[in-house]
CSV table of C-alpha atoms in Angstrom, one decimal:
chain,number,residue,atom,x,y,z
A,23,THR,CA,-17.7,-20.9,-23.4
A,24,THR,CA,-14.4,-19.8,-24.9
A,25,ALA,CA,-12.1,-17.0,-23.7
A,26,THR,CA,-11.8,-15.6,-27.2
A,27,THR,CA,-15.4,-14.6,-27.6
A,28,GLU,CA,-16.1,-12.9,-24.3
A,29,VAL,CA,-12.8,-11.3,-23.1
A,30,ASN,CA,-13.2,-8.0,-24.8
A,31,GLU,CA,-14.2,-5.2,-22.4
A,32,GLU,CA,-16.7,-3.8,-24.8
A,33,ALA,CA,-18.3,-7.2,-25.5
A,34,GLN,CA,-18.2,-8.8,-22.2
A,35,PRO,CA,-21.4,-10.6,-21.1
A,36,SER,CA,-23.4,-9.0,-18.3
A,37,SER,CA,-23.1,-10.2,-14.7
A,38,LYS,CA,-26.0,-12.5,-15.4
A,39,THR,CA,-23.8,-14.5,-17.8
A,40,SER,CA,-24.8,-18.1,-18.5
A,41,CYS,CA,-21.2,-19.1,-18.0
A,42,SER,CA,-21.2,-20.7,-14.6
A,43,PRO,CA,-18.0,-21.9,-12.9
A,44,GLU,CA,-19.3,-25.4,-12.8
A,45,HIS,CA,-19.5,-25.6,-16.6
A,46,CYS,CA,-16.9,-23.1,-17.7
A,47,GLU,CA,-14.4,-24.7,-20.1
A,48,CYS,CA,-11.8,-22.0,-19.3
A,49,ILE,CA,-11.9,-22.9,-15.6
A,50,GLN,CA,-11.7,-26.6,-16.5
A,51,ARG,CA,-8.5,-26.0,-18.5
A,52,LEU,CA,-7.0,-23.8,-15.9
A,53,THR,CA,-7.7,-26.5,-13.3
A,54,LYS,CA,-5.7,-29.0,-15.3
A,55,ASN,CA,-2.9,-26.5,-15.8
A,56,LEU,CA,-2.8,-25.8,-12.0
A,57,HIS,CA,-2.6,-29.5,-11.3
A,58,PHE,CA,0.4,-29.9,-13.7
A,59,HIS,CA,2.0,-26.7,-12.1
A,60,GLN,CA,1.4,-28.1,-8.6
A,61,GLN,CA,3.2,-31.3,-9.4
A,62,LEU,CA,6.3,-29.4,-10.5
A,63,GLN,CA,6.5,-26.9,-7.6
A,64,GLY,CA,9.6,-28.4,-6.2
A,65,VAL,CA,11.4,-28.6,-9.5
A,66,SER,CA,13.9,-25.9,-10.3
A,67,ASN,CA,14.1,-26.9,-14.0
A,68,TYR,CA,11.2,-25.2,-15.8
A,69,LYS,CA,11.8,-27.0,-19.1
A,70,ALA,CA,8.9,-29.4,-18.5
A,71,VAL,CA,6.4,-26.5,-18.1
A,72,MET,CA,7.7,-24.8,-21.2
A,73,GLU,CA,7.3,-28.0,-23.2
A,74,TYR,CA,3.8,-28.6,-21.8
A,75,LEU,CA,2.7,-25.0,-22.6
A,76,ASN,CA,3.6,-24.9,-26.2
A,77,ASP,CA,2.8,-21.8,-28.2
A,78,ASN,CA,-0.9,-22.6,-28.6
A,79,ARG,CA,-1.4,-23.6,-25.0
A,80,ASN,CA,0.5,-20.5,-23.9
A,81,VAL,CA,-1.9,-18.1,-25.5
A,82,GLN,CA,-4.9,-20.1,-24.4
A,83,LEU,CA,-3.7,-20.1,-20.8
A,84,HIS,CA,-3.7,-16.3,-20.8
A,85,ASP,CA,-7.0,-16.1,-22.6
A,86,ASP,CA,-8.6,-18.5,-20.2
A,87,TRP,CA,-7.2,-16.5,-17.2
A,88,ASN,CA,-8.4,-13.2,-18.7
A,89,HIS,CA,-11.9,-14.8,-19.1
A,90,VAL,CA,-11.9,-15.6,-15.4
A,91,LEU,CA,-10.7,-12.1,-14.4
A,92,PHE,CA,-13.1,-10.2,-16.6
A,93,VAL,CA,-16.2,-12.4,-16.9
A,94,HIS,CA,-16.3,-14.2,-13.5
A,95,LEU,CA,-14.5,-11.6,-11.4
A,96,GLY,CA,-14.7,-8.4,-13.4
A,97,ASP,CA,-16.2,-5.0,-13.0
A,98,LYS,CA,-19.5,-5.9,-14.7
A,99,LEU,CA,-20.4,-7.7,-11.4
A,100,THR,CA,-21.1,-6.2,-8.1
A,101,MET,CA,-18.6,-7.0,-5.4
A,102,SER,CA,-20.9,-9.5,-3.7
A,103,GLU,CA,-21.5,-11.2,-7.1
A,104,SER,CA,-17.8,-11.3,-7.7
A,105,GLN,CA,-17.2,-12.7,-4.2
A,106,GLN,CA,-19.8,-15.4,-4.8
A,107,GLN,CA,-18.2,-16.3,-8.2
A,108,PHE,CA,-14.8,-16.6,-6.5
A,109,GLU,CA,-16.1,-18.9,-3.8
A,110,LEU,CA,-17.8,-21.1,-6.5
A,111,ILE,CA,-14.5,-21.2,-8.5
A,112,TYR,CA,-12.5,-22.2,-5.3
A,113,ALA,CA,-15.0,-24.9,-4.5
A,114,GLN,CA,-14.8,-26.1,-8.1
A,115,LEU,CA,-11.0,-26.3,-7.9
A,116,MET,CA,-11.2,-28.3,-4.7
A,117,ARG,CA,-13.5,-30.8,-6.3
A,118,PHE,CA,-10.8,-31.7,-8.8
A,119,LYS,CA,-9.5,-34.9,-7.3
A,120,THR,CA,-5.8,-34.5,-8.1
A,121,LEU,CA,-5.6,-30.8,-7.2
A,122,LYS,CA,-4.8,-30.6,-3.5
A,123,ALA,CA,-5.4,-27.8,-1.1
A,124,CYS,CA,-2.1,-26.1,-0.9
A,125,GLU,CA,-0.4,-25.4,2.4
A,126,LEU,CA,1.0,-21.8,2.5
A,127,GLU,CA,4.0,-22.8,4.6
A,128,LYS,CA,5.2,-25.3,2.0
A,129,CYS,CA,4.2,-23.4,-1.2
A,130,VAL,CA,7.1,-22.8,-3.5
A,131,ALA,CA,4.9,-20.9,-5.9
A,132,PHE,CA,3.9,-18.4,-3.2
A,133,LYS,CA,7.5,-17.7,-2.3
A,134,ARG,CA,8.5,-17.3,-5.9
A,135,ASN,CA,5.5,-15.0,-6.7
A,136,ARG,CA,6.2,-12.7,-3.7
A,137,ARG,CA,9.9,-12.2,-4.5
A,138,ASN,CA,11.4,-8.8,-5.0
A,139,ARG,CA,11.6,-8.5,-8.8
A,140,GLU,CA,14.0,-5.6,-8.6
A,141,LYS,CA,16.6,-8.0,-7.2
A,142,ASP,CA,16.1,-10.7,-9.8
A,143,HIS,CA,19.1,-12.3,-11.5
A,144,LEU,CA,18.5,-13.4,-15.0
A,145,ALA,CA,20.0,-16.9,-14.6
A,146,ASP,CA,17.6,-17.6,-11.7
A,147,LEU,CA,14.4,-16.3,-13.3
A,148,PRO,CA,11.4,-18.6,-13.8
A,149,SER,CA,10.0,-18.7,-17.3
A,150,PHE,CA,7.1,-16.3,-18.2
A,151,ASP,CA,4.7,-19.2,-18.1
A,152,VAL,CA,5.7,-20.3,-14.7
A,153,ASP,CA,5.4,-16.7,-13.4
A,154,VAL,CA,1.8,-16.6,-14.8
A,155,LEU,CA,0.9,-19.9,-13.3
A,156,ASP,CA,2.3,-18.8,-10.0
A,157,ALA,CA,0.1,-15.7,-10.1
A,158,ILE,CA,-3.0,-17.8,-10.9
A,159,HIS,CA,-2.1,-20.3,-8.2
A,160,CYS,CA,-1.7,-17.6,-5.6
A,161,HIS,CA,-4.9,-15.8,-6.7
A,162,LEU,CA,-7.2,-18.8,-6.7
A,163,LEU,CA,-5.7,-21.0,-3.9
A,164,HIS,CA,-4.2,-18.5,-1.5
A,165,SER,CA,-6.3,-15.3,-1.5
A,166,PHE,CA,-8.1,-16.5,1.7
A,167,ASP,CA,-4.8,-17.5,3.3
A,168,THR,CA,-3.1,-14.2,2.7
A,169,GLY,CA,-6.1,-12.0,3.6
A,170,ARG,CA,-6.7,-10.8,0.0
A,171,ARG,CA,-10.2,-12.0,0.3
A,172,SER,CA,-12.5,-12.9,3.2
A,173,LYS,CA,-15.7,-14.9,3.3
A,174,GLN,CA,-18.8,-13.2,1.8
A,175,ASP,CA,-20.3,-12.6,5.2
A,176,ASP,CA,-17.4,-10.3,6.1
A,177,GLU,CA,-17.7,-8.1,3.0
A,178,PHE,CA,-19.2,-4.6,3.0
A,179,ASP,CA,-22.7,-4.7,1.5
A,180,ASP,CA,-21.9,-1.6,-0.6
A,181,ASP,CA,-23.6,-2.8,-3.8
A,182,VAL,CA,-26.9,-3.8,-2.3
A,183,LYS,CA,-29.5,-1.9,-4.2
A,184,GLY,CA,-31.4,0.6,-2.1
A,185,ASN,CA,-29.2,0.1,0.9
A,186,ASP,CA,-28.3,3.5,2.2
A,187,SER,CA,-27.6,2.4,5.8
A,188,ASP,CA,-23.9,3.3,5.3
A,189,ASP,CA,-24.9,6.9,5.3
A,190,ASP,CA,-26.2,6.9,8.9
A,191,TYR,CA,-24.5,6.3,12.2
A,192,CYS,CA,-25.6,2.7,12.6
A,193,GLY,CA,-24.3,1.8,9.1
A,194,ASN,CA,-20.9,3.4,9.7
A,195,LEU,CA,-20.6,1.7,13.1
A,196,ARG,CA,-21.4,-1.7,11.4
A,197,LYS,CA,-18.7,-1.0,8.7
A,198,ASP,CA,-16.1,0.1,11.3
A,199,ARG,CA,-16.6,-3.3,13.0
A,200,VAL,CA,-16.2,-5.1,9.7
A,201,LEU,CA,-13.1,-3.1,9.0
A,202,GLN,CA,-11.7,-4.0,12.4
A,203,ARG,CA,-12.2,-7.7,11.7
A,204,ILE,CA,-10.7,-7.4,8.2
A,205,LEU,CA,-7.6,-5.5,9.5
A,206,SER,CA,-7.1,-8.0,12.3
A,207,ARG,CA,-7.4,-11.0,10.0
A,208,THR,CA,-5.5,-9.7,7.0
A,209,ARG,CA,-2.5,-8.5,9.1
A,210,MET,CA,-2.3,-11.9,10.8
A,211,ALA,CA,-2.4,-13.5,7.3
A,212,TRP,CA,0.2,-11.1,5.9
A,213,GLN,CA,2.5,-11.7,8.9
A,214,ARG,CA,2.0,-15.4,8.4
A,215,GLY,CA,3.0,-15.2,4.7
A,216,ALA,CA,6.0,-13.1,5.6
A,217,SER,CA,7.3,-15.5,8.2
A,218,ILE,CA,7.3,-18.5,5.8
A,219,CYS,CA,9.0,-16.7,2.9
A,220,ALA,CA,12.8,-16.5,2.4
A,221,ALA,CA,14.6,-13.2,2.2
A,222,ASP,CA,14.2,-11.4,-1.1
A,223,SER,CA,10.5,-12.2,-1.2
A,224,VAL,CA,7.7,-11.2,1.1
A,225,GLN,CA,10.0,-10.2,3.9
A,226,ASP,CA,11.4,-7.5,1.7
A,227,VAL,CA,7.9,-6.1,1.3
A,228,VAL,CA,7.4,-6.2,5.1
A,229,GLN,CA,10.8,-4.5,5.7
A,230,GLN,CA,9.8,-1.7,3.2
A,231,GLN,CA,6.6,-1.2,5.2
A,232,GLN,CA,8.5,-1.0,8.4
A,233,GLN,CA,10.9,1.5,6.8
A,234,GLN,CA,7.8,3.6,5.8
A,235,GLN,CA,8.2,3.0,2.1
A,236,PRO,CA,4.6,2.7,1.0
A,237,SER,CA,2.9,0.4,-1.4
A,238,LYS,CA,1.2,1.7,-4.5
A,239,PHE,CA,-2.1,1.5,-2.6
A,240,VAL,CA,-0.9,4.0,0.0
A,241,SER,CA,0.0,7.7,-0.8
A,242,ALA,CA,2.8,8.8,1.4
A,243,ILE,CA,2.1,12.1,3.1
A,244,ASN,CA,4.9,13.9,5.0
A,245,MET,CA,7.3,11.1,4.2
A,246,ASP,CA,10.2,13.4,3.5
A,247,ASP,CA,11.3,16.6,5.2
A,248,GLY,CA,9.4,19.4,3.7
A,249,ASN,CA,6.8,17.2,1.9
A,250,ILE,CA,3.8,19.5,1.6
A,251,ASP,CA,1.1,17.2,0.2
A,252,GLN,CA,-1.0,18.0,3.2
A,253,LYS,CA,-0.7,21.7,2.5
A,254,GLN,CA,-1.3,21.5,-1.3
A,255,ALA,CA,-5.0,21.8,-0.5
A,256,GLU,CA,-4.2,25.5,0.0
A,257,VAL,CA,-3.1,26.0,-3.5
A,258,THR,CA,-5.6,23.8,-5.3
A,259,THR,CA,-9.2,24.9,-6.0
A,260,LYS,CA,-11.6,24.9,-3.1
A,261,ARG,CA,-13.8,22.5,-5.0
A,262,GLU,CA,-11.5,19.6,-5.1
A,263,TYR,CA,-8.4,18.1,-3.5
A,264,SER,CA,-5.6,17.1,-5.9
A,265,PHE,CA,-2.9,14.5,-5.4
A,266,GLY,CA,-0.1,15.8,-7.5
A,267,CYS,CA,0.3,19.3,-9.0
A,268,LEU,CA,0.9,18.5,-12.7
A,269,SER,CA,-1.7,18.3,-15.4
A,270,ARG,CA,-1.8,16.3,-18.6
A,271,TYR,CA,-1.1,19.5,-20.5
A,272,ASP,CA,2.2,19.9,-18.6
A,273,ILE,CA,3.7,16.8,-20.1
A,274,ASP,CA,5.7,17.6,-23.2
A,275,LEU,CA,7.5,14.5,-24.7
A,276,LYS,CA,9.8,16.8,-26.7
A,277,LYS,CA,11.4,17.9,-23.4
A,278,ALA,CA,12.2,14.3,-22.3
A,279,LYS,CA,15.7,13.9,-20.8
A,280,TYR,CA,16.3,10.5,-22.5
A,281,LYS,CA,15.8,9.3,-26.1
A,282,ASN,CA,13.4,6.4,-25.3
A,283,LEU,CA,11.7,4.4,-22.6
A,284,LYS,CA,14.5,1.9,-22.3
A,285,GLU,CA,17.3,4.5,-21.9
A,286,GLU,CA,15.1,6.3,-19.4
A,287,VAL,CA,14.5,3.2,-17.2
A,288,LEU,CA,18.1,2.1,-17.4
A,289,LYS,CA,19.8,5.4,-16.8
A,290,ASN,CA,17.5,7.6,-14.6
A,291,ASN,CA,19.1,9.1,-11.6
A,292,THR,CA,16.8,7.7,-8.9
A,293,CYS,CA,16.1,4.0,-9.5
A,294,PRO,CA,17.6,2.5,-12.6
A,295,ILE,CA,17.1,-1.2,-13.3
A,296,GLU,CA,19.4,-3.7,-15.1
A,297,SER,CA,19.2,-4.0,-18.8
A,298,SER,CA,18.6,-7.8,-18.6
A,299,LEU,CA,15.5,-7.2,-16.4
A,300,PHE,CA,14.1,-4.6,-18.8
A,301,ASP,CA,14.6,-7.0,-21.7
A,302,LYS,CA,12.9,-9.8,-19.7
A,303,GLN,CA,9.9,-7.6,-19.1
A,304,LEU,CA,9.8,-6.5,-22.7
A,305,GLU,CA,9.7,-10.2,-23.7
A,306,ASN,CA,6.7,-10.6,-21.3
A,307,ALA,CA,5.0,-7.6,-22.8
A,308,ASN,CA,5.3,-9.2,-26.3
A,309,LYS,CA,3.7,-12.4,-25.0
A,310,PHE,CA,0.9,-10.4,-23.4
A,311,HIS,CA,0.4,-8.7,-26.7
A,312,GLN,CA,-0.5,-12.0,-28.4
A,313,THR,CA,-3.6,-12.5,-26.1
A,314,GLU,CA,-7.1,-11.9,-27.4
A,315,LEU,CA,-7.7,-9.1,-24.9
A,316,ALA,CA,-4.7,-7.1,-26.1
A,317,LYS,CA,-5.8,-7.6,-29.7
A,318,ARG,CA,-9.3,-6.4,-29.0
A,319,LYS,CA,-8.0,-3.4,-27.1
A,320,HIS,CA,-5.5,-2.6,-30.0
A,321,ILE,CA,-3.0,-1.7,-27.3
A,322,THR,CA,0.7,-1.5,-28.2
A,323,VAL,CA,3.6,-3.4,-26.7
A,324,GLY,CA,5.0,-0.1,-25.4
A,325,HIS,CA,1.9,0.7,-23.4
A,326,LEU,CA,1.7,-2.8,-22.1
A,327,MET,CA,5.4,-2.5,-21.1
A,328,THR,CA,4.8,0.6,-19.0
A,329,VAL,CA,1.9,-1.0,-17.0
A,330,ILE,CA,4.1,-4.1,-16.4
A,331,LEU,CA,7.0,-2.0,-15.2
A,332,TYR,CA,4.7,0.0,-12.9
A,333,CYS,CA,3.1,-3.2,-11.4
A,334,ALA,CA,6.3,-5.3,-11.0
A,335,PHE,CA,8.9,-2.8,-9.7
A,336,GLY,CA,7.7,-1.1,-6.5
A,337,THR,CA,10.6,1.2,-6.0
A,338,LEU,CA,10.4,2.5,-9.6
A,339,ALA,CA,6.7,3.1,-9.2
A,340,TYR,CA,7.3,5.0,-5.9
A,341,GLU,CA,10.1,7.2,-7.2
A,342,PHE,CA,8.2,7.8,-10.5
A,343,SER,CA,5.0,9.0,-8.6
A,344,LYS,CA,7.1,11.4,-6.5
A,345,THR,CA,7.9,13.4,-9.7
A,346,PHE,CA,4.3,14.5,-9.9
A,347,ARG,CA,4.2,16.1,-6.5
A,348,LYS,CA,6.0,19.0,-4.7
A,349,ILE,CA,8.6,17.9,-2.2
A,350,ARG,CA,9.3,21.4,-0.8
A,351,LEU,CA,6.9,24.1,0.2
A,352,ASP,CA,8.6,26.6,-2.1
A,353,GLU,CA,9.0,24.3,-5.1
A,354,THR,CA,7.4,25.6,-8.2
A,355,VAL,CA,5.4,23.7,-10.8
A,356,ASP,CA,8.2,24.3,-13.3
A,357,GLU,CA,10.6,22.6,-10.9
A,358,VAL,CA,8.3,19.6,-10.5
A,359,LYS,CA,8.1,19.3,-14.3
A,360,GLN,CA,11.9,19.4,-14.5
A,361,ARG,CA,12.0,16.5,-12.0
A,362,ASN,CA,9.4,14.6,-14.1
A,363,ARG,CA,11.7,14.9,-17.2
A,364,GLU,CA,13.5,12.0,-15.6
A,365,PHE,CA,10.5,9.8,-16.4
A,366,ARG,CA,8.9,11.6,-19.3
A,367,HIS,CA,8.5,8.6,-21.6
A,368,LEU,CA,7.1,6.5,-18.8
A,369,THR,CA,4.7,9.4,-18.0
A,370,CYS,CA,3.4,9.8,-21.5
A,371,LEU,CA,3.0,6.1,-22.2
A,372,LEU,CA,1.3,5.4,-18.9
A,373,THR,CA,-1.1,8.3,-19.4
A,374,GLU,CA,-2.1,7.0,-22.8
A,375,ALA,CA,-2.5,3.4,-21.4
A,376,VAL,CA,-4.9,4.7,-18.8
A,377,ASN,CA,-6.8,7.3,-20.7
A,378,ASP,CA,-6.8,5.8,-24.2
A,379,TYR,CA,-6.8,2.1,-23.5
A,380,GLY,CA,-8.5,2.0,-20.1
A,381,ASP,CA,-12.2,1.6,-19.2
A,382,ALA,CA,-14.7,4.3,-18.4
A,383,ILE,CA,-15.7,4.3,-14.8
A,384,GLY,CA,-19.0,5.8,-15.7
A,385,SER,CA,-20.1,3.0,-18.0
A,386,LYS,CA,-23.5,1.6,-17.2
A,387,ALA,CA,-21.9,-1.9,-17.3
A,388,ASN,CA,-19.6,-1.0,-14.5
A,389,LYS,CA,-21.2,-2.2,-11.2
A,390,VAL,CA,-18.3,-1.6,-8.8
A,391,GLY,CA,-19.6,0.6,-6.1
A,392,ARG,CA,-16.5,1.5,-4.1
A,393,TYR,CA,-12.8,2.0,-4.7
A,394,TYR,CA,-10.2,2.2,-1.9
A,395,HIS,CA,-6.9,3.9,-1.4
A,396,GLY,CA,-4.8,4.4,1.7
A,397,ILE,CA,-3.1,7.5,3.0
A,398,SER,CA,0.0,7.1,5.3
A,399,THR,CA,-1.2,9.6,7.9
A,400,GLU,CA,-4.5,11.1,9.2
A,401,MET,CA,-5.4,14.4,7.4
A,402,VAL,CA,-8.3,16.7,6.8
A,403,PHE,CA,-9.7,17.1,3.3
A,404,PRO,CA,-11.1,20.5,2.3
A,405,SER,CA,-13.5,18.9,-0.3
A,406,PHE,CA,-15.5,15.8,-1.0
A,407,LYS,CA,-14.0,15.7,-4.5
A,408,VAL,CA,-10.6,14.2,-5.1
A,409,ILE,CA,-8.6,14.1,-8.3
A,410,PHE,CA,-5.4,12.1,-9.0
A,411,ASN,CA,-2.9,14.0,-11.0
A,412,CYS,CA,-0.2,11.4,-10.2
A,413,PRO,CA,-0.1,7.6,-10.9
A,414,THR,CA,-2.4,6.2,-8.2
A,415,SER,CA,-3.4,2.6,-7.6
A,416,LEU,CA,-6.9,2.0,-6.4
A,417,THR,CA,-8.3,-1.4,-5.4
A,418,THR,CA,-11.9,-2.7,-5.5
A,419,ALA,CA,-11.2,-4.9,-2.5
A,420,MET,CA,-11.4,-3.5,1.1
A,421,ASN,CA,-9.2,-6.4,2.2
A,422,VAL,CA,-6.3,-5.2,0.0
A,423,ALA,CA,-6.5,-1.7,1.3
A,424,ALA,CA,-6.6,-3.0,4.8
A,425,ASN,CA,-3.5,-5.1,4.1
A,426,PHE,CA,-1.4,-2.2,3.1
A,427,ALA,CA,-2.9,0.5,5.4
A,428,THR,CA,-0.5,2.0,7.9
A,429,GLU,CA,-1.3,1.9,11.6
A,430,ASN,CA,-1.7,5.7,11.8
A,431,GLY,CA,-3.2,6.2,8.4
A,432,ILE,CA,-6.6,6.3,6.8
A,433,VAL,CA,-8.4,4.4,4.0
A,434,LEU,CA,-10.3,6.5,1.5
A,435,GLU,CA,-13.6,5.0,0.3
A,436,LEU,CA,-14.2,6.5,-3.2
A,437,GLN,CA,-17.1,6.5,-5.6
A,438,LYS,CA,-17.4,7.4,-9.2
A,439,ASP,CA,-18.2,11.0,-9.8
A,440,SER,CA,-17.3,12.1,-13.3
A,441,PRO,CA,-18.4,9.8,-16.1
A,442,ASP,CA,-15.3,10.8,-18.0
A,443,LEU,CA,-12.9,9.2,-15.5
A,444,ARG,CA,-11.0,6.2,-17.0
A,445,TYR,CA,-8.9,3.6,-15.3
A,446,PHE,CA,-6.7,0.7,-16.3
A,447,ASN,CA,-7.6,-2.7,-14.9
A,448,CYS,CA,-4.1,-4.1,-14.1
A,449,THR,CA,-5.1,-7.5,-13.0
A,450,TRP,CA,-4.3,-9.3,-16.2
A,451,LEU,CA,-0.8,-7.8,-16.4
A,452,SER,CA,0.1,-7.9,-12.7
A,453,CYS,CA,1.9,-10.7,-10.9
A,454,PHE,CA,-0.4,-9.9,-8.0
A,455,SER,CA,-3.8,-10.1,-9.7
A,456,ASN,CA,-5.6,-10.7,-6.4
A,457,GLU,CA,-4.8,-7.1,-5.4
A,458,ASP,CA,-7.6,-6.0,-7.8
A,459,GLU,CA,-5.5,-3.0,-8.9
A,460,ARG,CA,-7.1,-0.2,-10.9
A,461,LEU,CA,-4.6,2.5,-12.1
A,462,VAL,CA,-5.7,6.2,-12.5
A,463,LEU,CA,-3.6,9.1,-13.8
A,464,PHE,CA,-4.7,12.6,-14.6
A,465,SER,CA,-8.2,11.7,-13.8
A,466,PRO,CA,-11.4,13.8,-13.4
A,467,SER,CA,-12.8,13.9,-9.9
A,468,MET,CA,-13.9,11.0,-7.7
A,469,LYS,CA,-16.3,11.4,-4.8
A,470,LEU,CA,-14.9,11.0,-1.3
A,471,HIS,CA,-17.6,8.9,0.2
A,472,ASN,CA,-16.0,8.0,3.5
A,473,ILE,CA,-12.7,8.1,5.4
A,474,ARG,CA,-11.8,5.2,7.7
A,475,CYS,CA,-9.2,5.6,10.3
A,476,THR,CA,-7.1,2.4,10.8
A,477,ARG,CA,-5.9,3.5,14.2
A,478,MET,CA,-9.5,3.5,15.5
A,479,ALA,CA,-10.4,0.3,13.6
A,480,LEU,CA,-7.4,-1.5,15.1
A,481,THR,CA,-8.4,-0.5,18.7
A,482,ASP,CA,-10.0,-3.3,20.6
A,483,TYR,CA,-13.0,-1.8,22.5
A,484,SER,CA,-14.3,-5.2,23.7
């Protein structure tokens, strides 16, 4: 099996693909690359990696990884099937004699992968290929260690055909107990990862959480004085609850404050980044553009660039998302649109990336049963239909939602509702592919299937 024949979203094999982890040539090549990468973890000079991954190997590395993400772990599999495939891949890696089980405490790749990219210095940056290998290494070898995945017996059986037990009291009680176990384990794993990383890496993320700066997987409610997200339900229709008050028709590129995306990202008034970091990410976008998946999607470098920026720079993503929501009770929609002008190019390109180059959630091939998103505080929803009129990161993994959930917050369990909803699968562009990120923006409604309170789940009733 080759990556180039099966990576296209429209031509992916079904979940019953004959490509098994034991015989997959892509996984075999990735295993050899991971072995080489592991031998050089303590080496600061990345020239050897760059020489090893020449131009042909570079593209093949990405195509092989995309094959694993979309064929073995993709949305055409149920979550239990994907989990089973992941465990088979992990077992296959561990059978490779020269590839050792990696200790998290000593893993240079893990520390490097979890660094704060907004504080990067160009002279110290690893090469693009090392960054990608770090991400693959952390996904395949450390997802269990860091709580991104748990063993299959701890997963929610959401996708079992004909299983409606989660709609009754016993089913919910069972799921709450599973959530309690997941929260307990993932937070212990997260704290473990934070304690072994140097400053400017995972500790920065933990400090941000302690300072109540949310991740992309948690919508901040009442974060700032006068934030009225909780009260916006009063001004939306009674049939659905909306995150954000803008619509796609409110976005006029002619009214952008800056000439282009680069000027916007470098000169905006809230969280500008350095020119060297922008140029580095643009270089990465051009390399992603050479992959078979990008060619089959016919996606442009500019659209790839916006997704990369959103995934890699947390503060930028946070400040950008705020320009879609009211921050004062008396703020008008026109005032929100005026604030959004600060990121108008980013808004337009990201909207197109999601809705023009993304995947249809209503596709018959999509077998993902649940999507998860956190809210920073407990709240009451006036409707069982939710729309996301601001950039919102969903995850298909309950473990990831539990990782980022705040202690007094809630986790939304969402189902597909409108077949017209589209999302962008960010895993192949993100440095944190094991977060299983799906980006939505200006989406039709999703069904609010369940709300899980982390405060109650974290309470030990034994």
